[in-house]
GROMACS .gro file of C-alpha atoms in nm:
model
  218
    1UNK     CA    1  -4.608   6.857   5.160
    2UNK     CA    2  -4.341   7.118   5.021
    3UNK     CA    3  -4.284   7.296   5.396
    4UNK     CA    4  -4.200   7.037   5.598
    5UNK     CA    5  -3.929   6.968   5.362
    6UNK     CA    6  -3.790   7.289   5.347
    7UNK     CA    7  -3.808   7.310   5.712
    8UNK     CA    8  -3.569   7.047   5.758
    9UNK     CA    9  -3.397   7.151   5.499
   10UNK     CA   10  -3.291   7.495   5.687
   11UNK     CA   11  -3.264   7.329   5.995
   12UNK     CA   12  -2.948   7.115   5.800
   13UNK     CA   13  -2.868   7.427   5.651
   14UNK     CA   14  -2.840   7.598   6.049
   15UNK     CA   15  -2.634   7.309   6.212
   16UNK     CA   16  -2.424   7.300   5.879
   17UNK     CA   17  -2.310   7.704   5.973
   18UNK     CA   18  -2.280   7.616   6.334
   19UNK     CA   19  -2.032   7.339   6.263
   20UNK     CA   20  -1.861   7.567   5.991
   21UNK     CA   21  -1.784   7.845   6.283
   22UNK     CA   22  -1.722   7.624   6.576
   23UNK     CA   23  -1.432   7.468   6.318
   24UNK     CA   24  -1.326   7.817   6.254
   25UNK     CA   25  -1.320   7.949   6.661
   26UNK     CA   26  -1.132   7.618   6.724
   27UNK     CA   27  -0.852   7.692   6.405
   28UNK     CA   28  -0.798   8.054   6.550
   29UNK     CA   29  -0.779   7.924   6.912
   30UNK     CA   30  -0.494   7.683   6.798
   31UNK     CA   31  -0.324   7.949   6.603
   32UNK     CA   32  -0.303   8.187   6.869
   33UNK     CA   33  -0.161   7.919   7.078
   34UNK     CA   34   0.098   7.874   6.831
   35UNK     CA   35   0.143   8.211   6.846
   36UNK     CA   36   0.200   8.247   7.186
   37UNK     CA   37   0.447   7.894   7.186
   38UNK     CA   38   0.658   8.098   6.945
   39UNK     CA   39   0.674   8.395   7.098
   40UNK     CA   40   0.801   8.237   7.436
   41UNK     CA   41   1.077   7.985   7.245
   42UNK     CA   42   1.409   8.137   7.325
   43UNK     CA   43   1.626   8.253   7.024
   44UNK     CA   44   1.922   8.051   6.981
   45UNK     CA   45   2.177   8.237   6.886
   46UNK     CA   46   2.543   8.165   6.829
   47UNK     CA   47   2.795   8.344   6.886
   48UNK     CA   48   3.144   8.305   6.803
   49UNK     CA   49   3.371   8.296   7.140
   50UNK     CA   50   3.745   8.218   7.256
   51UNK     CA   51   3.716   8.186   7.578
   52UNK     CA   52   3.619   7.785   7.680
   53UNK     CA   53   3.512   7.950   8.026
   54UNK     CA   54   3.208   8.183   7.877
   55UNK     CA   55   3.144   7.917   7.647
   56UNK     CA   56   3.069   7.706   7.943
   57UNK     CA   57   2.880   7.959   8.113
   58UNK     CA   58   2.629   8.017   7.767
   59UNK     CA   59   2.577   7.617   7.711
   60UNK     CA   60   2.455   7.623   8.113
   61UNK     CA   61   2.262   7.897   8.089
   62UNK     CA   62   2.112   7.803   7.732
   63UNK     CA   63   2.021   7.403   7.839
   64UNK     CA   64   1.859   7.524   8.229
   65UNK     CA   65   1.663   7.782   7.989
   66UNK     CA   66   1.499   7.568   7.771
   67UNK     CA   67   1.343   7.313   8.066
   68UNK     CA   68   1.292   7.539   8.299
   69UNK     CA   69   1.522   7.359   8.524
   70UNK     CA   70   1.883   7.324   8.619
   71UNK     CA   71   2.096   7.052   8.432
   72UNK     CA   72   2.356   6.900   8.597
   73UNK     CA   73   2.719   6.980   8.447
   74UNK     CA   74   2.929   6.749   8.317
   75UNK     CA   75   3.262   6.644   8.511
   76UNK     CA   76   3.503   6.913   8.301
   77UNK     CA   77   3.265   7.183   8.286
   78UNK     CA   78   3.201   7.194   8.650
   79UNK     CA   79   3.588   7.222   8.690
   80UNK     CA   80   3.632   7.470   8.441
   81UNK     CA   81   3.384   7.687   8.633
   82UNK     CA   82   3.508   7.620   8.991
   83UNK     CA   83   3.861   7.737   8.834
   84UNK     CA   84   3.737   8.037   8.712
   85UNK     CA   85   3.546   8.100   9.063
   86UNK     CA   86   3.886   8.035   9.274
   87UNK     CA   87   4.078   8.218   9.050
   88UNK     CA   88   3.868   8.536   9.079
   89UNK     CA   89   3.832   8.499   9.462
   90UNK     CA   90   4.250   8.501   9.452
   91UNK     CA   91   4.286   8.827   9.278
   92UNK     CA   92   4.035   8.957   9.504
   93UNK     CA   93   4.226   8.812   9.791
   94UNK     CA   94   4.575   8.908   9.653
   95UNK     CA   95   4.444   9.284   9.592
   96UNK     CA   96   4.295   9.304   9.976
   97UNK     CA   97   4.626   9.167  10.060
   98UNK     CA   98   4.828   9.431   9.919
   99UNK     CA   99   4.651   9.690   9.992
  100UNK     CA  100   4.687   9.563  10.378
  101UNK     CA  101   5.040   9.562  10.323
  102UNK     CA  102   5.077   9.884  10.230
  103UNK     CA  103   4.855  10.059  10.474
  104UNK     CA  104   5.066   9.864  10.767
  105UNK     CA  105   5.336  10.053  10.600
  106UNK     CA  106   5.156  10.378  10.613
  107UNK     CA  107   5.056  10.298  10.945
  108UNK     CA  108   5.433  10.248  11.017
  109UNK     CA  109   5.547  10.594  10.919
  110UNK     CA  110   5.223  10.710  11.072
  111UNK     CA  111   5.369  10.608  11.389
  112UNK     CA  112   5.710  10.781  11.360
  113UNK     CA  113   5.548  11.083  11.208
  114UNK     CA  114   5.315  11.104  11.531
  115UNK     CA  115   5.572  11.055  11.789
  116UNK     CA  116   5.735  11.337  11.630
  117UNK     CA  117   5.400  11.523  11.666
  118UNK     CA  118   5.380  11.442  12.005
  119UNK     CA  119   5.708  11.524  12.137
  120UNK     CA  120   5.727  11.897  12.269
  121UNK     CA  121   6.102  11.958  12.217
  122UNK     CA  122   6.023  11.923  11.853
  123UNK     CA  123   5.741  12.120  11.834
  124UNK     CA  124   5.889  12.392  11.983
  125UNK     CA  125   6.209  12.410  11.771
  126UNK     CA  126   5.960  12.312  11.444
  127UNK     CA  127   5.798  12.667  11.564
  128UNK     CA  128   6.102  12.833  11.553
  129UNK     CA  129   6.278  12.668  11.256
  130UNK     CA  130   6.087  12.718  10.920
  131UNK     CA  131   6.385  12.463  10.752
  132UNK     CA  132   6.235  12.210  10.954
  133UNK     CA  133   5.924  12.306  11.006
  134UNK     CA  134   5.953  12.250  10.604
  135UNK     CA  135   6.089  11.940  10.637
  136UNK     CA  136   5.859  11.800  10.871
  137UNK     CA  137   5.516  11.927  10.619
  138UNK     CA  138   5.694  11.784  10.341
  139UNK     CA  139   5.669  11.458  10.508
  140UNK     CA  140   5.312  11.431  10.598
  141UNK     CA  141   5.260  11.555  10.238
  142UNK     CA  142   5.431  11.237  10.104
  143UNK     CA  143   5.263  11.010  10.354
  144UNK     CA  144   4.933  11.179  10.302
  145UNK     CA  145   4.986  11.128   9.959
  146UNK     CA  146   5.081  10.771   9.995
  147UNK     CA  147   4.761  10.660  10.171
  148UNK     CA  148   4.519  10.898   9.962
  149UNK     CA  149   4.650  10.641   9.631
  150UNK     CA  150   4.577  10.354   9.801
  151UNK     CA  151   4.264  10.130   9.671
  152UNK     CA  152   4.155   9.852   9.818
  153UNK     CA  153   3.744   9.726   9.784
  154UNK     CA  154   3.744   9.604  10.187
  155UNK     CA  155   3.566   9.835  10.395
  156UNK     CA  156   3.841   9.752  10.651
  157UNK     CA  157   4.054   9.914  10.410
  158UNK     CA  158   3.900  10.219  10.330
  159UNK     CA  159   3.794  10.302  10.713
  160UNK     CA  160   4.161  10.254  10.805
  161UNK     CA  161   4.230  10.499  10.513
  162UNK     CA  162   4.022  10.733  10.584
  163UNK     CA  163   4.129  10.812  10.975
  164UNK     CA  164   4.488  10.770  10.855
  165UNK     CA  165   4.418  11.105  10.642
  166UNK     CA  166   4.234  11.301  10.856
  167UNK     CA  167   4.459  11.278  11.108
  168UNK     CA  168   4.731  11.373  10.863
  169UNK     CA  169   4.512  11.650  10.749
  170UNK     CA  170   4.451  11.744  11.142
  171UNK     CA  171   4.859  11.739  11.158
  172UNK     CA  172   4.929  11.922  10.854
  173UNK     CA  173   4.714  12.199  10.975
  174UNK     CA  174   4.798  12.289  11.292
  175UNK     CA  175   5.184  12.263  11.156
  176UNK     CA  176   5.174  12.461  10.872
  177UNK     CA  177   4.849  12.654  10.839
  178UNK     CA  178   4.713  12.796  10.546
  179UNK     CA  179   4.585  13.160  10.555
  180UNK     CA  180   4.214  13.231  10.432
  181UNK     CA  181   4.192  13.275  10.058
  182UNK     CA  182   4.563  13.133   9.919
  183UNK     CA  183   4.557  12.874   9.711
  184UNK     CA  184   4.883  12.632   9.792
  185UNK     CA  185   5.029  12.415   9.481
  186UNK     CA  186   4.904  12.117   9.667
  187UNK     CA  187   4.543  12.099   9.697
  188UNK     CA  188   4.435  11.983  10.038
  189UNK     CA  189   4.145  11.724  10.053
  190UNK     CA  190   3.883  11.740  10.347
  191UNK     CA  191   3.702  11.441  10.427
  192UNK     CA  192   3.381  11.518  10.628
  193UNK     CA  193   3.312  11.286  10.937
  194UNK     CA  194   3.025  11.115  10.970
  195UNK     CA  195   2.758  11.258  11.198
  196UNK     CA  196   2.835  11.162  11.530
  197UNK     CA  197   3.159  11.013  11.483
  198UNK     CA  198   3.491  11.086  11.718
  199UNK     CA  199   3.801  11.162  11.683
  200UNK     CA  200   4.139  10.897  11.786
  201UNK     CA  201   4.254  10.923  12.096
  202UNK     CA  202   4.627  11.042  11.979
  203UNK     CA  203   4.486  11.273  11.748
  204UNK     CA  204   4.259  11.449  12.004
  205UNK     CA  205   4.546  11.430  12.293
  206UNK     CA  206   4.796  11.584  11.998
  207UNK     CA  207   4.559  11.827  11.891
  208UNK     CA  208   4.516  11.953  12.270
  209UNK     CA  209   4.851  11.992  12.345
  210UNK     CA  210   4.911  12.216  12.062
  211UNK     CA  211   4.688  12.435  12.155
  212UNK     CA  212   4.827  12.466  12.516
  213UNK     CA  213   5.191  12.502  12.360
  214UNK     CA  214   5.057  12.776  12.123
  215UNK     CA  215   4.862  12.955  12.479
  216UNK     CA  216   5.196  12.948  12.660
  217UNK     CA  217   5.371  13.073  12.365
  218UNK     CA  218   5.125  13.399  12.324
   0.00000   0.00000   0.00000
């Protein structure tokens, strides 16, 4: 009569230490869970900051973090940020603007400079005359100078500067060459073309007759 007992008695005993683990799988399931919630939270810290327009920018960024979604500004922070928007697209503007300026300048004395270039009276007497042959260097210097300062972030801009200097460069060159191995005070800058890229009209035309005035000459 004693071993049926005891075999219900271990059969209790059996389902008892089942329950007793399936409890403990299910707490370490849920604490790992916690775990993980905690670890993905974001951190909210604060940080001390003058500027109303990064404030605006952090309480966005916080609030769309949190719910995964984007939450809809209020009427004075959306105007605070499309002020700070326009107001970055004028200095942009305004900088691409001066820079514009001044190259049309540039491009202005350019002009003059290449007429000069071009004319064969005053190449000939800039060949004979080292005063003004000089004088004449000393200009492109300033001008090549000029337009090698200016920075502008526009591609536009920085094409337009770069064939403004190599002609210059081109000009300077064939006026007042430098012999192999002398080092001048001013340091002259090349600027490698592209592969496959051509020269201006003018400054091809210029370049050619040069060479015909310096094959007469010899």
């Amino acid at each position: 009569m004693s071993t049926p007992k005891l075999g219900k008695e271990e059969e209790e005993e059996e389902e008892e230490e089942e329950e007793e683990e399936e409890k403990k799988k299910k707490g370490k399931e849920k604490k790992k869970e916690k775990k993980k919630e905690k670890a993905c939270a974001a951190r909210a810290v604060e940080i001390e900051e003058k500027n109303p327009g990064a404030i605006v920018v952090r309480r966005t960024f916080a609030r769309s973090y949190n719910k995964g979604k984007r939450k809809e500004l209020s009427p004075q922070d959306a105007a605070l940020l499309i002020q700070m928007s326009f107001r970055a697209h004028l200095a942009r503007r305004s900088q691409v603007l001066r820079c514009l300026r001044d190259l049309a300048i540039a491009k202005a004395k350019l002009k003059e400079i290449r007429a000069l270039f071009s004319n064969f009276s005053y190449r000939r007497r800039i060949a004979h005359d080292a005063e003004e042959r000089q004088r004449f260097s000393e200009k492109i210097i300033v001008l090549l100078l000029t337009v090698d300062a200016l920075e502008g972030p526009d591609y536009m801009v920085r094409t337009a500067k770069k064939s403004m200097v190599d002609e210059l460069e081109a000009m300077l060159d064939m006026v007042d060459p430098q012999p192999p191995g002398k080092l001048s005070s001013l340091r002259r800058r090349t600027f490698d073309l592209p592969d496959g890229a051509q020269l201006s009209k003018d400054m091809t035309s210029s370049v050619e007759e040069v060479i015909q005035l310096i094959e007469r000459e010899a």
